[in-house]
Coordinates of C-alpha atoms in Angstrom, one line a residue:
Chain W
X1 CA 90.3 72.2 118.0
X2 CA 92.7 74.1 116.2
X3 CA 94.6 73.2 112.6
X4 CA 97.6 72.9 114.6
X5 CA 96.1 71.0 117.5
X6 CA 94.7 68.8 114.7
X7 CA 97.8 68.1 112.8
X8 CA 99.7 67.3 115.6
X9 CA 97.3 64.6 116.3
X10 CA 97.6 63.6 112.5
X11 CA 100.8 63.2 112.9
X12 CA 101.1 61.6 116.2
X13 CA 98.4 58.7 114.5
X14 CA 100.6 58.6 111.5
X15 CA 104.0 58.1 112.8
X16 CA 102.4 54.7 114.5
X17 CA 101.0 54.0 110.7
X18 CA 97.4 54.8 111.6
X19 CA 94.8 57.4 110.3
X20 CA 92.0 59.2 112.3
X21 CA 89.5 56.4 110.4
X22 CA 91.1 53.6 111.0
X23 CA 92.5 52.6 107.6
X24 CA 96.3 51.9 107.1
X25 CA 98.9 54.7 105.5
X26 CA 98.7 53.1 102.1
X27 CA 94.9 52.3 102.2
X28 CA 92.2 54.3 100.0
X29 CA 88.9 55.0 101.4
X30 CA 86.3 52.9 99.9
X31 CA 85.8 53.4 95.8
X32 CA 82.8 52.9 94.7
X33 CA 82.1 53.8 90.3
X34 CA 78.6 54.4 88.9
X35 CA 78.8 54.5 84.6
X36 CA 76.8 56.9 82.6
X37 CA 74.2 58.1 85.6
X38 CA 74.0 61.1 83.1
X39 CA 71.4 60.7 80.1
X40 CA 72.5 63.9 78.2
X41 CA 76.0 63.3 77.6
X42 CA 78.3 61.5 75.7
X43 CA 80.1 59.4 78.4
X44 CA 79.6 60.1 82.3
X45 CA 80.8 58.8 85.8
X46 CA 80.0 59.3 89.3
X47 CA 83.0 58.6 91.2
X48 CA 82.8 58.2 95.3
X49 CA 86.6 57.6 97.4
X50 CA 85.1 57.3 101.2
X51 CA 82.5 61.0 101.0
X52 CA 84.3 62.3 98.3
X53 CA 81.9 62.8 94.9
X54 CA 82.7 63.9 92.0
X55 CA 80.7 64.0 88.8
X56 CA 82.4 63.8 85.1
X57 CA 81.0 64.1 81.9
X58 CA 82.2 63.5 78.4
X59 CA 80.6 66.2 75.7
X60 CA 81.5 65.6 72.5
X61 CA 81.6 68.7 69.8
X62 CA 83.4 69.1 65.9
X63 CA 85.8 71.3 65.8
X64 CA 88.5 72.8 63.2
X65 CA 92.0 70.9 64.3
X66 CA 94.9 72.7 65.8
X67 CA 97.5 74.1 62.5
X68 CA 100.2 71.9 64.3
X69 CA 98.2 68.7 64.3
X70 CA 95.8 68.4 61.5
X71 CA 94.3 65.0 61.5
X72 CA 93.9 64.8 65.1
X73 CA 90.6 65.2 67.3
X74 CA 91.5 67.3 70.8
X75 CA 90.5 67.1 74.2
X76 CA 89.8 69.5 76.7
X77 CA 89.7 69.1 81.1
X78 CA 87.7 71.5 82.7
X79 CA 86.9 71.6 86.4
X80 CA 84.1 74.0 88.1
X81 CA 84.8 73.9 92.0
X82 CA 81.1 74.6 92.7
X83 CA 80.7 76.4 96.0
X84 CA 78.0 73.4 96.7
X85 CA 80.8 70.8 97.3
X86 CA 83.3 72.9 99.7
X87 CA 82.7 75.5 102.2
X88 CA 86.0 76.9 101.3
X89 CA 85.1 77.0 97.4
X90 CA 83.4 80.6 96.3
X91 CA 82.2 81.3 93.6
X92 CA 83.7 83.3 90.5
X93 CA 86.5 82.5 87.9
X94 CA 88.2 79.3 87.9
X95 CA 90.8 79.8 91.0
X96 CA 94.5 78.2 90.8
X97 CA 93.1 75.1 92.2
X98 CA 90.8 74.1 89.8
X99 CA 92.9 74.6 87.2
X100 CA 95.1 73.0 88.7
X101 CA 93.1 70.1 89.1
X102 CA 92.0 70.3 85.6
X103 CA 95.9 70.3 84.1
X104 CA 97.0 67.5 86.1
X105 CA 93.9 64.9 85.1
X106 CA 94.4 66.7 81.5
X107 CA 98.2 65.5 81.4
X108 CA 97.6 62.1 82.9
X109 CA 94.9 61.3 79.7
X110 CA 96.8 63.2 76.8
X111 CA 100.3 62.5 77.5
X112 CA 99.6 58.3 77.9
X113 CA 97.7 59.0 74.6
X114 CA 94.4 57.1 76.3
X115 CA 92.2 58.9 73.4
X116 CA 93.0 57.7 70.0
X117 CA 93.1 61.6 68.9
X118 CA 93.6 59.9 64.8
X119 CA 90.5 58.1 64.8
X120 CA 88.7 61.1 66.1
X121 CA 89.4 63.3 62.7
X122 CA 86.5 63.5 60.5
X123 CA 87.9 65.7 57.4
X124 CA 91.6 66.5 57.5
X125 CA 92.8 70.1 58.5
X126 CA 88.9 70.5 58.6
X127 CA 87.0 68.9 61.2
X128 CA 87.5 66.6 63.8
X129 CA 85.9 65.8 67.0
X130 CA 86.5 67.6 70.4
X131 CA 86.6 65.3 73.2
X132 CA 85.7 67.8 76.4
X133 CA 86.0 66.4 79.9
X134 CA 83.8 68.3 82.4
X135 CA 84.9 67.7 86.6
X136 CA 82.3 69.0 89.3
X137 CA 82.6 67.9 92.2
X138 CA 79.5 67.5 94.9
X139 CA 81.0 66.8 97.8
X140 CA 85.1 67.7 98.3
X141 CA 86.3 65.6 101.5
X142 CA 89.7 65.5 99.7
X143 CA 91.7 63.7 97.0
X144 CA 89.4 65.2 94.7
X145 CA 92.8 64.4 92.1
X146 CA 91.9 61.1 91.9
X147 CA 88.6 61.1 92.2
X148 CA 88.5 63.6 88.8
X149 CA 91.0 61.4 86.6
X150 CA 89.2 58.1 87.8
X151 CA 86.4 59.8 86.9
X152 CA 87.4 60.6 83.8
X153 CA 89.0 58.1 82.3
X154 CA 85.5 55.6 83.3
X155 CA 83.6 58.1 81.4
X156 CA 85.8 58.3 78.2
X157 CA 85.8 54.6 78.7
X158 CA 81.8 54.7 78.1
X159 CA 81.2 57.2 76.4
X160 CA 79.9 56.9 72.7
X161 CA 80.3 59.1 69.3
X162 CA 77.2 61.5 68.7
X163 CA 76.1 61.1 65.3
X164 CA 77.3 63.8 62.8
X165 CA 75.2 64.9 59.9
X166 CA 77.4 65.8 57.3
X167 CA 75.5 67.2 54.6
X168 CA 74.2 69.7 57.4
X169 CA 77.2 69.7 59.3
X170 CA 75.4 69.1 62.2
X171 CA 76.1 67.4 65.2
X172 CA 73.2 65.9 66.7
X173 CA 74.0 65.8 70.0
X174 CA 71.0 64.1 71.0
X175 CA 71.9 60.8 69.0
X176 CA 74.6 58.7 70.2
X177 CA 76.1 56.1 67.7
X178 CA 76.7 52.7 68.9
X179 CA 80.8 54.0 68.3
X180 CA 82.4 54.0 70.9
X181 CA 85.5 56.5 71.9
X182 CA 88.3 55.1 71.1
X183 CA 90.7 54.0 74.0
X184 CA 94.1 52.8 73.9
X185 CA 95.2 52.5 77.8
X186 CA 93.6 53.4 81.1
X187 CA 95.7 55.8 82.8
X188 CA 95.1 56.0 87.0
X189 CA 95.8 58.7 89.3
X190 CA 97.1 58.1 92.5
X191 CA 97.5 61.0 95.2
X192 CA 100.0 61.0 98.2
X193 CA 100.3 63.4 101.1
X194 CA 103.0 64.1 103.5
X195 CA 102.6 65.1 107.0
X196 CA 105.9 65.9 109.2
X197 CA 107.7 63.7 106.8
X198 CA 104.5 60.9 107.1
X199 CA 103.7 59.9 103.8
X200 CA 100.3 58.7 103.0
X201 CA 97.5 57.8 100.2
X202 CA 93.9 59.3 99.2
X203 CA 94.0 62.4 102.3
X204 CA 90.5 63.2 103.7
X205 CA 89.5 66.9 103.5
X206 CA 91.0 67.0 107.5
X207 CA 94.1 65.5 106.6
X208 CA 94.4 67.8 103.8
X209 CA 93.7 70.5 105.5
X210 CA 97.0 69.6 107.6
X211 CA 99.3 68.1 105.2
X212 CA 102.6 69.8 104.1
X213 CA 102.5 68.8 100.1
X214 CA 101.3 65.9 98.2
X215 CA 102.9 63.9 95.0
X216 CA 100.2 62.6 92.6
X217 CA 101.1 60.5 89.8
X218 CA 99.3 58.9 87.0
X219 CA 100.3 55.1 85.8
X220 CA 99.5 53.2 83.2
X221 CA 98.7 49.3 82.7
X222 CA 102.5 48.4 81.4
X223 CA 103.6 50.0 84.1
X224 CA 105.1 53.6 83.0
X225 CA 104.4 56.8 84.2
X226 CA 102.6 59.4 82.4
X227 CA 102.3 62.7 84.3
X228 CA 103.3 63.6 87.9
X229 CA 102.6 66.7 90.1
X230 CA 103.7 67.8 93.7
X231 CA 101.2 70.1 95.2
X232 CA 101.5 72.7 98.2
X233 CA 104.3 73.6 99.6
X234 CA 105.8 71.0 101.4
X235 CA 108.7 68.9 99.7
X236 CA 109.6 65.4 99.4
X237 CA 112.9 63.8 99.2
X238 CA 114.2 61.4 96.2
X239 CA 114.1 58.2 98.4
X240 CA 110.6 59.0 98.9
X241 CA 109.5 60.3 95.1
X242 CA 111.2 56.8 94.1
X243 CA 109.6 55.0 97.0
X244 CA 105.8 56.6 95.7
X245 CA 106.9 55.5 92.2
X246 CA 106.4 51.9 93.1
X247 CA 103.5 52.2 95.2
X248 CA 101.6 53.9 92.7
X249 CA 102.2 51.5 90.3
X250 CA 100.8 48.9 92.8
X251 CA 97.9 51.1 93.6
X252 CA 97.2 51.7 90.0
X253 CA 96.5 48.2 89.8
X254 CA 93.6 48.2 92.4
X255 CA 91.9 50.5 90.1
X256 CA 92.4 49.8 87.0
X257 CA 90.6 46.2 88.7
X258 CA 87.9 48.7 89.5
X259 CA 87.4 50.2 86.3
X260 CA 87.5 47.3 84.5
X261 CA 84.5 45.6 86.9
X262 CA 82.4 48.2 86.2
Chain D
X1 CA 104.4 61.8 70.0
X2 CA 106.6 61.0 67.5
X3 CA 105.9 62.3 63.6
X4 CA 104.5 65.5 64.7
X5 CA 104.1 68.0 62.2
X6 CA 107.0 70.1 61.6
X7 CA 109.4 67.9 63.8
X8 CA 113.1 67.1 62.4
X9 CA 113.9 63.6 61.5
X10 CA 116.9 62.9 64.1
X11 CA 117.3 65.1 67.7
X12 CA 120.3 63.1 68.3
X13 CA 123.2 62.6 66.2
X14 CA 126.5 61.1 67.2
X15 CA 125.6 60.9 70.5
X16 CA 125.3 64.9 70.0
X17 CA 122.2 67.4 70.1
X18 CA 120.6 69.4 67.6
X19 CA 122.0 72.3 69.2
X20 CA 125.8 70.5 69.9
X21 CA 125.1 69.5 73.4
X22 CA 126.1 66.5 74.6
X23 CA 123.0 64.6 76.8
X24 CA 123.4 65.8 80.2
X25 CA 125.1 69.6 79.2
X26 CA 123.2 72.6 80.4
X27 CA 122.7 75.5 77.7
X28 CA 124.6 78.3 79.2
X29 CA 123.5 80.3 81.6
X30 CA 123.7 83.8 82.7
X31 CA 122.1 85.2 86.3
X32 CA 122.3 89.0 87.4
X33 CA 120.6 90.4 90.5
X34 CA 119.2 93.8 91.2
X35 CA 118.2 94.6 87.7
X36 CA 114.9 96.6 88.7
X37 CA 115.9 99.4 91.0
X38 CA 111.6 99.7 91.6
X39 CA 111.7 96.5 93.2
X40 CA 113.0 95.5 96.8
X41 CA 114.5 92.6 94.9
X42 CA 115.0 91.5 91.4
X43 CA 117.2 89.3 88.9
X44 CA 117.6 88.0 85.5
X45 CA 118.3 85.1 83.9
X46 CA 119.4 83.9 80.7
X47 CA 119.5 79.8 79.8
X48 CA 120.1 79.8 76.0
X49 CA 117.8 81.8 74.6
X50 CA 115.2 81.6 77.5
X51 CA 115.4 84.9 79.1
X52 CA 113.0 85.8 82.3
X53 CA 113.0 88.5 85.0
X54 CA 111.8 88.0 88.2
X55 CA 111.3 91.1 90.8
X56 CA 110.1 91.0 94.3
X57 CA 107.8 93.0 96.4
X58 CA 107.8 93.2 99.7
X59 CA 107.9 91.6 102.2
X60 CA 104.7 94.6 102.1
X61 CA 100.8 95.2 103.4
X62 CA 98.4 92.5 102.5
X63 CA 95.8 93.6 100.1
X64 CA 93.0 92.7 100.6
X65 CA 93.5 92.8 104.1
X66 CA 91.3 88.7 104.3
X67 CA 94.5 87.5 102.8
X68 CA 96.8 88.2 106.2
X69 CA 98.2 85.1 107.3
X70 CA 98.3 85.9 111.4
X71 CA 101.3 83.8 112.5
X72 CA 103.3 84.4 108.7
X73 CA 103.7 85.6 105.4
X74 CA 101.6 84.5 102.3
X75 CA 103.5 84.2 99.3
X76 CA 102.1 84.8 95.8
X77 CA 104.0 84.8 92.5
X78 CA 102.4 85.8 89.4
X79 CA 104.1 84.3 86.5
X80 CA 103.4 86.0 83.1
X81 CA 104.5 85.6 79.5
X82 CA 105.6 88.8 77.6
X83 CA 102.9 88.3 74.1
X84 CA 106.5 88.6 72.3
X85 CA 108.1 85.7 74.0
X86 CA 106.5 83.2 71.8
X87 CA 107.0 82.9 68.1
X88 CA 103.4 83.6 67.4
X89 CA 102.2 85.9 69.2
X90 CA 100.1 84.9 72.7
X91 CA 97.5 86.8 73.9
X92 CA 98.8 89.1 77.2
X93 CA 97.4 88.3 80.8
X94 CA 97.2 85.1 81.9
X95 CA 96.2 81.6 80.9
X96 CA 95.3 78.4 82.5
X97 CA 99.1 77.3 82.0
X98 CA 100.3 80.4 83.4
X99 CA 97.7 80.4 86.3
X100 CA 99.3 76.8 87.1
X101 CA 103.1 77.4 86.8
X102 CA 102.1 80.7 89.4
X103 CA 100.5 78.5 92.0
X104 CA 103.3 75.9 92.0
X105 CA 105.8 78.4 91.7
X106 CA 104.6 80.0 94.6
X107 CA 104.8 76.8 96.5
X108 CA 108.1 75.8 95.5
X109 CA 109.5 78.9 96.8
X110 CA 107.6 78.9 100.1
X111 CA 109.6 76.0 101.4
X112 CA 113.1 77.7 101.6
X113 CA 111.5 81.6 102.7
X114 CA 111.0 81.9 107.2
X115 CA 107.2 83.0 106.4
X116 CA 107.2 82.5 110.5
X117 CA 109.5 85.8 110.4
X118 CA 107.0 88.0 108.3
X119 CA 104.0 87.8 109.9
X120 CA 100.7 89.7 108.7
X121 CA 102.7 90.6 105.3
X122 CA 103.1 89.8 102.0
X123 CA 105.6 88.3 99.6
X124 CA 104.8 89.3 95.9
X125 CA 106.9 87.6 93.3
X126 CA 106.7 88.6 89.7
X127 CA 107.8 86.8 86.8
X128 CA 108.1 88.3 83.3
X129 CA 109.6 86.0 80.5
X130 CA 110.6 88.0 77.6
X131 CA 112.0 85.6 75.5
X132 CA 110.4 81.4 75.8
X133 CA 112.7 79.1 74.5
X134 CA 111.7 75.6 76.5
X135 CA 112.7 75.6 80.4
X136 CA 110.9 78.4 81.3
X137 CA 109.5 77.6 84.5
X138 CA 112.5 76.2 86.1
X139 CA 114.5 79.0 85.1
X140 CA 112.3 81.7 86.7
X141 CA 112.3 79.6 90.0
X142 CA 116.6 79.9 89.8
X143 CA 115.8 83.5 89.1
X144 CA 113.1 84.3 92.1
X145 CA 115.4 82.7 94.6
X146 CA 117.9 84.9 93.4
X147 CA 115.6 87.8 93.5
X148 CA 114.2 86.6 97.1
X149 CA 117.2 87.2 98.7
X150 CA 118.4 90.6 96.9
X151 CA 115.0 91.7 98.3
X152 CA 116.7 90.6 102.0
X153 CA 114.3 88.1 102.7
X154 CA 115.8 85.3 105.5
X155 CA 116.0 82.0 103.3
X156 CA 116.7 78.4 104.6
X157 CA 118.5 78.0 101.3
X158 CA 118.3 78.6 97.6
X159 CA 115.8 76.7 95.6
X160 CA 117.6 75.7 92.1
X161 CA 115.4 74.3 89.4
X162 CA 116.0 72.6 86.3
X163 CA 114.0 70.3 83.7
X164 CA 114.9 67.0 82.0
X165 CA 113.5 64.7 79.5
X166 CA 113.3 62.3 77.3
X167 CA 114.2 63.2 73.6
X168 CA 114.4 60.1 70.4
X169 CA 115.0 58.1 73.2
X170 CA 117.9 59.5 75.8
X171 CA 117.4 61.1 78.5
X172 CA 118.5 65.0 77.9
X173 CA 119.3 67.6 80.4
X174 CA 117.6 71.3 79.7
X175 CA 115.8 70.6 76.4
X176 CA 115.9 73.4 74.0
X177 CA 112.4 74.4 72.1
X178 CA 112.9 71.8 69.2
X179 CA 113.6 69.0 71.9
X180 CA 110.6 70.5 74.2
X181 CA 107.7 70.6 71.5
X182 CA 108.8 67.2 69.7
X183 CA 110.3 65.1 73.0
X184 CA 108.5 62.6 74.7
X185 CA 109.1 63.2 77.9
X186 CA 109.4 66.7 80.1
X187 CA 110.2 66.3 83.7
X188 CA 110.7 69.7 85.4
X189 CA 112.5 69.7 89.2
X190 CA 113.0 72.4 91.8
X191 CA 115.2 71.7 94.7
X192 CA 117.1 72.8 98.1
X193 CA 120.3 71.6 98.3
X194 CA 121.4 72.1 101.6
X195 CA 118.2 69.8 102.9
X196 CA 117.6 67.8 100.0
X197 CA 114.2 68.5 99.4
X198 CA 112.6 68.2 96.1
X199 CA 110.2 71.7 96.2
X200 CA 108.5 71.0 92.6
X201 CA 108.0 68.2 90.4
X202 CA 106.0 68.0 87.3
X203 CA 106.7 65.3 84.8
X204 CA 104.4 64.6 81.8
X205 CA 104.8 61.9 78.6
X206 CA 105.3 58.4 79.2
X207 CA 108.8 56.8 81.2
X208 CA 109.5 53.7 83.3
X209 CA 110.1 53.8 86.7
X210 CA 114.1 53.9 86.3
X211 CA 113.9 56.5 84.1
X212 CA 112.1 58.8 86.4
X213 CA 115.0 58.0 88.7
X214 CA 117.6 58.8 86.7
X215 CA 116.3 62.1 85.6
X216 CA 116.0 63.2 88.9
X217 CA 119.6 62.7 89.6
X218 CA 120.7 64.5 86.2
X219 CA 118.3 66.9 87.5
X220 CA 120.1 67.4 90.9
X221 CA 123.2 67.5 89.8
X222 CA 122.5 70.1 87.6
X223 CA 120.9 71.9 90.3
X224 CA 124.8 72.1 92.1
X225 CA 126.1 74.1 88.9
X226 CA 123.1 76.8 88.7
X227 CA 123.5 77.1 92.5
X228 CA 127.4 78.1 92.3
X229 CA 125.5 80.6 89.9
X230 CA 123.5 81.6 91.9
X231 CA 125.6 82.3 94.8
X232 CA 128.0 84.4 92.2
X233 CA 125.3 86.7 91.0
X234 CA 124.9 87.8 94.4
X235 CA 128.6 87.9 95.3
X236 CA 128.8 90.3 92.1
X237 CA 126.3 92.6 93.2
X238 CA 126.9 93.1 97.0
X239 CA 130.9 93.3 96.2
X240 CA 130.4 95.7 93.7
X241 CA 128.1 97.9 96.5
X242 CA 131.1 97.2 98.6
X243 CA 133.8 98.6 96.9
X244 CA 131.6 101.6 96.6
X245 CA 131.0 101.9 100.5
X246 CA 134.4 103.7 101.5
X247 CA 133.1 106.8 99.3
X248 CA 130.0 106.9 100.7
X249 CA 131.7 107.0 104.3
X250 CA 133.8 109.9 102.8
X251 CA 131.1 111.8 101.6
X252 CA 129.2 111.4 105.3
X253 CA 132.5 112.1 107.4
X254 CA 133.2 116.0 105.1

């Protein structure tokens, strides 16, 4: 079949509020969170949405601060689009995508100020701890978005302080304190696509594949907003970007009940 | 974000803005088309002291050849910053933030171009800002629409950008540097007026739902003034070409 033949089908589905698997417009595939599967770092997560995986982990290094913010720790989002996870992915510097993907999950944890970036400063102007959040994917049947910032913010959420030996100004990365990083919120990232005007949540890799654009917004737990991004180039319309809003913040909800189960 | 280093005690004061603007004023702004005679289309564009130029190749040859969209043109914009534009200096070629602002650049063009007219070719669109002073992005999208159809190329419409945000509280139109770097809130829009389509939306820092909302309608009705802009800095050039056309026609009839 054809991308064309596909979408039409897509969109045929969608216009009677169904998807090729059977789940509802607003519906995510199932979620399912696995905490720290990864010994050697600081903080990890395994993340599944339906056959989606992605694997984050939380290194933790010290660092001189940034001149324009000297008693603050910083945090880095990198994502490696490993040819393993996509067909389409090759290998090489980071394409747009993933640093796209990156950005986005980046904005949605700085700007809600989820890492207490004070209580990560060891000396003033001197040292202070580097928070860096690693995304790989290993298997990409789309919405890898939300799949990386749920990912994410479940592995800052365990992830615990190595031990730092001052005198040698060492890092001994193989120590963990019993500290933990320190959290203020839980930011959530949830991704809509549209499809001949069809809006929907969490697109497969197929449905991506066919999809116009999609919005993605990242919500927090009193209910604001802390980044948004449209993606492709499709558009959307203000009835709908206000229309998302709410839904997101509903949908936020069902995972922040996830992350906070785990 | 409040009590960064370096940021000034009040943004707002009597309802007015550190640079005298009231909340929802644009700085001004100045667009001009066909600026690089190279280039099958180009413009410029001032918005207070942000100053970008935007040329267009093509629509040309793919290269590499793997690229060649069969039934349409593929667009790709490269946005770049000038190591000058910055007050300290930034290192040339690009960076992660410009690699981003390219590929949704790219894609908030797309929209308004008929790619289904160009097929097998290629849409190059280059951005150079010369001079960053907050708003960058938007502006360069006004400017490439501009510069999209000097080059010629069919267009649904134009596709008008403009960013808002939140600054010691208010919601302000077109933040200048001071109000970008020490704001809380940055929500950049692009947008086609004739459809109403939003093409690109960005926001980042922390609002409510309602505020979102009403951004995006300072937002699009900001987008109406640049596009009468827009529209005139074509008008300029082509009636200028115009007036020259009768001489032409003299010089081909001797």
């Amino acid at each position: 079949m054809g991308i064309d033949s596909i979408k039409s089908y897509m969109s045929e589905l969608l216009k009677k509020g169904q998807r090729e698997d059977g789940r509802k417009i607003f519906d995510y595939r199932k979620i399912e969170v696995e905490v720290n599967p990864l010994a050697r770092a600081c903080g990890s997560a395994r993340v599944r949405i339906g056959e989606t995986e992605v694997l984050v982990g939380v290194k933790m290094d010290v660092t001189k601060p940034y001149p324009d913010s000297p008693d603050d720790g910083t945090l880095m989002v990198n994502a490696e689009l490993i040819p393993l996870a996509n067909p389409d992915f090759e290998p090489g510097p980071p394409s747009p995508q993933s640093v796209e993907l990156a950005r986005v999950v980046d904005r949605g944890i700085r700007e809600s100020g989820a890492i207490d970036t004070a209580k990560l400063c060891i000396t003033p102007k001197e040292k202070v701890w580097t928070v860096f959040i690693d995304i790989y994917p290993m298997n990409d049947d789309g919405n890898l978005l939300d799949a990386a910032a749920l990912g994410a913010i479940v592995a800052l959420k365990h992830a615990y302080i190595p031990k730092y030996d001052e005198k040698e100004e060492k890092v001994l990365y193989k120590e963990l304190t019993k500290e933990k990083l320190p959290l203020t919120c839980l930011p959530v990232m949830t991704t809509f696509g549209k499809l001949d005007g069809n809006v929907f949540l969490d697109a497969s890799r197929r449905e991506e594949k066919s999809y116009d654009g999609r919005l993605s917004i990242a919500t927090l737990e009193n209910g604001a907003i802390s980044a948004m991004q449209k993606g492709e180039a499709g558009t959307f319309t203000e009835k709908e970007v206000f229309e998302l809003l709410g839904t997101a913040i509903e949908k936020g909800k069902e995972l922040r009940g996830l992350i906070k189960k785990v | 974000m409040g009590g960064k280093f370096g940021a000034p005690d009040k943004m707002i004061i009597g309802g007015k803005r550190l640079d005298g603007r009231k909340p929802d004023e644009l700085r001004p702004i100045t667009i001009k088309a066909g600026v690089i005679p190279s280039a099958d289309g180009s413009a410029e564009i001032t918005q207070g002291e942000t100053k970008i130029v935007v040329a267009v190749y093509g629509p040309r040859e793919v290269f590499p050849k793997h690229m060649s969209i069969a039934d349409r043109a593929c667009v790709e914009c490269r946005y770049d910053m000038a190591s000058f534009s910055t007050p300290e200096r930034s290192r040339p070629g690009m960076s992660r933030r410009s690699t981003e602002i390219s590929k949704i650049m790219a894609e908030a063009l797309m929209p308004a171009i008929y790619l289904e007219k160009y097929p097998k070719t290629k849409i190059d669109i280059y951005v150079e800002v010369t001079n960053a002073n907050a708003g960058t992005r938007c502006a360069a999208i006004t400017a490439a629409s501009v510069a999209l159809a000097d080059a010629g190329i069919e267009m649904r419409d134009m596709v008008v950008a403009v960013a808002s945000g939140k600054v010691d509280g208010k919601l302000v139109l077109d933040m200048f540097e001071i109000e970008d770097n020490f704001g809380s809130a940055d929500l950049p829009l692009a947008y086609m007026l004739r459809k109403g389509e939003i093409t690109l939306l960005q926001m980042d820092g922390e609002l409510t739902k309602e505020e979102i909302q009403e951004l995006v309608e300072m937002n699009i009705e900001a987008c109406k003034k640049i596009y009468a802009m827009q529209k005139k800095a074509l008008q300029d050039k082509y009636s200028v070409e115009k007036k020259a056309m009768p001489d032409a026609g003299e010089e081909n009839g001797n």
